Coordinates of C-alpha atoms in Angstrom, one line a residue:
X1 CA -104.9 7.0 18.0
X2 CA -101.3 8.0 19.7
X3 CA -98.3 6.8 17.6
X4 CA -97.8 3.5 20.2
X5 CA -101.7 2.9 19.7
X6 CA -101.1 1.3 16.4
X7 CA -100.3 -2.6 16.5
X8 CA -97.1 -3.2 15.6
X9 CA -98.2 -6.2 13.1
X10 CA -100.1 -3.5 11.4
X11 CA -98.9 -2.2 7.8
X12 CA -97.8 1.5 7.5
X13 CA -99.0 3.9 4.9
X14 CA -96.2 5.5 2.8
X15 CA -97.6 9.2 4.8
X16 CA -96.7 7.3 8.4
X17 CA -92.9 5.8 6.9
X18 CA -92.2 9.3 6.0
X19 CA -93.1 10.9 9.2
X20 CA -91.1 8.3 11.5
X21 CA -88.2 8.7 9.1
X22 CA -89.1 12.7 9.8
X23 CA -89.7 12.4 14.2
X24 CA -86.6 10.0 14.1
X25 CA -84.5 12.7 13.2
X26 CA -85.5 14.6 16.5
X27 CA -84.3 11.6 18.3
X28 CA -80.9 10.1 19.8
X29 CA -78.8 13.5 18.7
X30 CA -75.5 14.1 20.0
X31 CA -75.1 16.7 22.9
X32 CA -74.7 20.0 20.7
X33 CA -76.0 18.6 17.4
X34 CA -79.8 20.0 16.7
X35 CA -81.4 19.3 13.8
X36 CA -81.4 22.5 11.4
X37 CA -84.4 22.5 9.6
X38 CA -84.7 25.6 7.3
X39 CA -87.8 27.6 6.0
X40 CA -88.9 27.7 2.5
X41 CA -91.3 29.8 1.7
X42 CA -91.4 29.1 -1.8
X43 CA -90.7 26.2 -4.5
X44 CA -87.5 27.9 -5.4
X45 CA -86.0 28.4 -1.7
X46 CA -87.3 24.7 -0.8
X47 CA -85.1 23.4 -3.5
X48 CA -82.2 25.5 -2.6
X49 CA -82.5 23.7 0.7
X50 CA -82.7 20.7 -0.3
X51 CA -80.0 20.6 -2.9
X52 CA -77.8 22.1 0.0
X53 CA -78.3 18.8 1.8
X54 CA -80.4 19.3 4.4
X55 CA -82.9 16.3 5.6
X56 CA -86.1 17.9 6.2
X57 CA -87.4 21.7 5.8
X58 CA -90.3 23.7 8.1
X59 CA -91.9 26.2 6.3
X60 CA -92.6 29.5 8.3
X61 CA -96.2 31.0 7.7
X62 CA -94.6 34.4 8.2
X63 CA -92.3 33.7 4.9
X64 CA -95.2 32.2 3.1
X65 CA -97.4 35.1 4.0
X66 CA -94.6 37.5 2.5
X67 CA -94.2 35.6 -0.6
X68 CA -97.8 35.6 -1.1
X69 CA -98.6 39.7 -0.7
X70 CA -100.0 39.0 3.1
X71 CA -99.1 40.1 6.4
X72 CA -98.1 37.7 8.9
X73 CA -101.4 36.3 10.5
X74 CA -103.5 37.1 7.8
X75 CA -103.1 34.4 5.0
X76 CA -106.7 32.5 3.7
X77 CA -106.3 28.7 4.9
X78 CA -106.3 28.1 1.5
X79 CA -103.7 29.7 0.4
X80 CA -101.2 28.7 2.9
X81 CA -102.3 24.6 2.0
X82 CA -101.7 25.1 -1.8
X83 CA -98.4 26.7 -0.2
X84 CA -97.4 24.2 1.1
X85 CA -98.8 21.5 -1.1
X86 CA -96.0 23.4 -3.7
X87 CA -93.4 23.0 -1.4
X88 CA -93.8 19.5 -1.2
X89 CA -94.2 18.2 -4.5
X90 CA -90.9 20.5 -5.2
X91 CA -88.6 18.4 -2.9
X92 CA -87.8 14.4 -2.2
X93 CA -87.0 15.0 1.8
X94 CA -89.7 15.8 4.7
X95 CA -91.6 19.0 4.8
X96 CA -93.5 20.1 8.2
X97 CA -95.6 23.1 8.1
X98 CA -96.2 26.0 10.3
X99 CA -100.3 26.3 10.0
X100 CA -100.4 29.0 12.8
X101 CA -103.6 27.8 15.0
X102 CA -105.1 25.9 12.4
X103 CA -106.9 28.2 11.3
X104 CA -110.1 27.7 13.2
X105 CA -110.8 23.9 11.1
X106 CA -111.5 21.1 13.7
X107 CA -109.0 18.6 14.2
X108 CA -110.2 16.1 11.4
X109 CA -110.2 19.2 9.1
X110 CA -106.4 20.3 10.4
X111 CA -105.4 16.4 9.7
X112 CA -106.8 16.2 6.5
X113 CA -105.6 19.3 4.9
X114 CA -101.7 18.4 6.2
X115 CA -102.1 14.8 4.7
X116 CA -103.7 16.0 1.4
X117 CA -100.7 18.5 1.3
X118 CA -97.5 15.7 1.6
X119 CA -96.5 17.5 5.0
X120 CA -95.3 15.7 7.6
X121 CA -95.5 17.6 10.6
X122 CA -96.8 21.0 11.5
X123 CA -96.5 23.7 14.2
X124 CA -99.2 24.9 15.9
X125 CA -99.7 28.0 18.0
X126 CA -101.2 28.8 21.3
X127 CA -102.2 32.1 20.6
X128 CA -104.7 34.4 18.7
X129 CA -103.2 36.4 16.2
X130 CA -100.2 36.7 18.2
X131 CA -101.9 38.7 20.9
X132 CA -103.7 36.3 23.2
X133 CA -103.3 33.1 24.9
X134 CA -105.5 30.4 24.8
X135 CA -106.6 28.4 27.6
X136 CA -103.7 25.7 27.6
X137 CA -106.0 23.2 29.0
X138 CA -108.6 24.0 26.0
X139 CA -105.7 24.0 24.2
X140 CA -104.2 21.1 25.0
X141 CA -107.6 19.3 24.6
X142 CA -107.9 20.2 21.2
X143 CA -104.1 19.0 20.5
X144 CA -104.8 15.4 21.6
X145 CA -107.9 15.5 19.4
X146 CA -105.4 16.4 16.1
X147 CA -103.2 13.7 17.7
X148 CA -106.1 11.4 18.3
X149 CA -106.9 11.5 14.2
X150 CA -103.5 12.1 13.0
X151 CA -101.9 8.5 14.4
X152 CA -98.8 8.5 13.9
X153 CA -98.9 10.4 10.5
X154 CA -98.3 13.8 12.0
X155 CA -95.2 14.9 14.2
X156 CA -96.6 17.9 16.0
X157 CA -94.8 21.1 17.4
X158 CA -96.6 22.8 20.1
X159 CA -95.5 26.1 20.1
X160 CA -95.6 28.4 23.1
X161 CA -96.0 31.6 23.1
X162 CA -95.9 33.0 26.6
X163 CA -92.5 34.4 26.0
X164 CA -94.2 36.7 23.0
X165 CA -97.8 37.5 24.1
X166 CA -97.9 36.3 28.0
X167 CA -95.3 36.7 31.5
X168 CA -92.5 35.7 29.8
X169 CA -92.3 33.4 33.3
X170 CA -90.5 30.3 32.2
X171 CA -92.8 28.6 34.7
X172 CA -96.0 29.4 32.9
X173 CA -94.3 28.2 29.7
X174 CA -93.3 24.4 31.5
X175 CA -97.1 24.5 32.1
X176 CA -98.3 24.4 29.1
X177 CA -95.4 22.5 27.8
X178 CA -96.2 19.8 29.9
X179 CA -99.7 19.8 29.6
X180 CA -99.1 19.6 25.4
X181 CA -97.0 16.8 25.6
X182 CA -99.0 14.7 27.9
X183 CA -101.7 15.6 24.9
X184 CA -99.4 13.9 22.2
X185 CA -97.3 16.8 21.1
X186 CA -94.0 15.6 19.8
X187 CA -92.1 18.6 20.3
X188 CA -92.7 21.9 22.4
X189 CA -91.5 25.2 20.6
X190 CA -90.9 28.3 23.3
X191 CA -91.4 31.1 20.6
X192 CA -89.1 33.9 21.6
X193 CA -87.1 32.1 25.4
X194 CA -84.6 34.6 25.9
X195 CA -81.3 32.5 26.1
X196 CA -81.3 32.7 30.3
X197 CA -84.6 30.9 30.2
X198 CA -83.2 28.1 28.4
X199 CA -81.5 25.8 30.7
X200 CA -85.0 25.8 32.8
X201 CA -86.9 24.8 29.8
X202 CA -84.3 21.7 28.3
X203 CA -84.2 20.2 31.9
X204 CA -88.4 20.9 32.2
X205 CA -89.8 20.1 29.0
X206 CA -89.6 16.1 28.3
X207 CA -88.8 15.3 24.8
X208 CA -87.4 17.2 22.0
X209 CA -87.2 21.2 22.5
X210 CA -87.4 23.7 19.4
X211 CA -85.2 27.0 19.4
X212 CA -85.5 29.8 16.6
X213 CA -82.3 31.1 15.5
X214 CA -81.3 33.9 13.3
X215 CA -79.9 32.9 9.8
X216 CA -76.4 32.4 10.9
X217 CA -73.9 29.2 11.9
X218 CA -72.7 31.0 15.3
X219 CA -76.3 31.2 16.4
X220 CA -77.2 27.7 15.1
X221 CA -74.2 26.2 17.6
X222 CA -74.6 28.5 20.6
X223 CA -78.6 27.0 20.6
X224 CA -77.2 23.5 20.0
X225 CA -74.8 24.2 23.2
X226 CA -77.7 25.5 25.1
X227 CA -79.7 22.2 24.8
X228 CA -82.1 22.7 21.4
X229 CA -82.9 19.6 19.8
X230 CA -83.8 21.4 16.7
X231 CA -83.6 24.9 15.2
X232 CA -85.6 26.8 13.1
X233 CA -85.4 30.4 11.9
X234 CA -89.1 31.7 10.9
X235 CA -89.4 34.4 8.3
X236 CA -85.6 34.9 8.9
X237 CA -84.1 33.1 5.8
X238 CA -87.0 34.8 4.0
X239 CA -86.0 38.5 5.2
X240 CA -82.4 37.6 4.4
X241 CA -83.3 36.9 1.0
X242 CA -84.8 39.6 0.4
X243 CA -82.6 42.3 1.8
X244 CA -79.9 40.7 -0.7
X245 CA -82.3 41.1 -3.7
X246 CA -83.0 44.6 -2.2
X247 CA -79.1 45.0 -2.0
X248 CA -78.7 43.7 -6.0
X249 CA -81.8 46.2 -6.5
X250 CA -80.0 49.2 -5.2
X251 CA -77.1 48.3 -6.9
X252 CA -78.2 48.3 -10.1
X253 CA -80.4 51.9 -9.8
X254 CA -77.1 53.2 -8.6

């Protein structure tokens, strides 16, 4: 069921409130204003956020992987749910997860696990382990299928990833954008546009558009100016935190 499918005489579920609370914050932003969404990676960084003020986090499966003793790619499905599921229960605002490529569950699986979790949304990849494309038709297929059982319960990033694995033609990238929203994707994620790229992909890509930044207020508003409806920093605010505790460590064996 798409998110219009539903009749509007129909009553919500507390899971589907949450989530148009969460995709209306994507929506009807001022020119240069993106939604920030940090990543936690644990319960004690989601709560930092969250006390800082910030409506909604997105956790980055890189930082969770780190947290948890894996390398980036390589946490169990598992794992990165009862990750998550933490996250969640730690914080009153909307969480959406970064699940990678779903980890090869089928679409009612993907659904399922997110709603069991609290999350709200979730990004998914269209790559193998960060080295391969898939088939963006395939792809795209598969997307409208999680959209299909989510409803309206799930607000979907499509990441892209021909900027880190592929050309790094922002043509080939509108492709599959296009072909992921037309699937139900809410928002399309170019992993990695270098900043000249940008321009193409905010006037080709219809509906929200999300940027990565680097854990720092300059970047944050130079995306903003350069049309991002919301940015996200991946493992970024995890690696920052740990290069101060690395910092503090060093001081004190000095």
């Amino acid at each position: 069921m798409s998110p219009s499918a539903r009749p509007p005489h129909a009553l919500r579920t507390s899971e589907e409130v949450t989530t148009m609370t969460f995709r209306a914050l994507h929506h009807d932003r001022a020119p240069g204003d993106p939604l920030v969404l940090p990543g936690p990676w644990d319960v004690a960084s989601a709560r930092v956020y969250a006390d800082a003020g910030f409506p909604a986090l997105a956790t980055p499966s890189a930082g969770i992987a780190a947290s948890l003793g894996y390398e980036d790619g390589s946490t169990p499905a598992d794992e990165m749910f009862a990750a998550v599921a933490r996250i969640v229960r730690a914080v009153s605002v909307p969480v959406s997860a970064d699940i990678e490529g779903g980890y090869g569950l089928s679409p009612k699986e993907v659904v399922a696990r997110l709603i069991d979790t609290g999350a709200v949304g979730c990004n998914l990849e269209d790559s193998e382990h960060h080295t391969t494309l898939k088939d963006p038709r395939r792809h795209a297929d598969w997307l409208a299928e999680v959209r299909a059982e989510a409803g309206a319960d799930l607000f979907i990033n499509a990441r892209v990833d021909t900027f880190v694995v592929g050309t790094g033609d922002p043509a080939d990238a509108l492709e599959r954008a296009r072909l992921y929203v037309a699937a139900g994707a809410d928002c399309v994620y170019p992993l990695l546009a270098p900043p000249e790229a940008f321009a193409v992909l905010r006037a080709g890509i219809e509906g929200p558009v999300n940027m990565a930044a680097t854990p720092d207020s300059a970047t944050v508003a130079e995306l903003g100016r350069l049309g991002a409806t919301r940015v996200t920093f991946g493992p970024g605010l995890q690696r920052a935190a740990m290069a101060a505790v690395a910092e503090t460590a060093a001081s004190l064996r000095g």
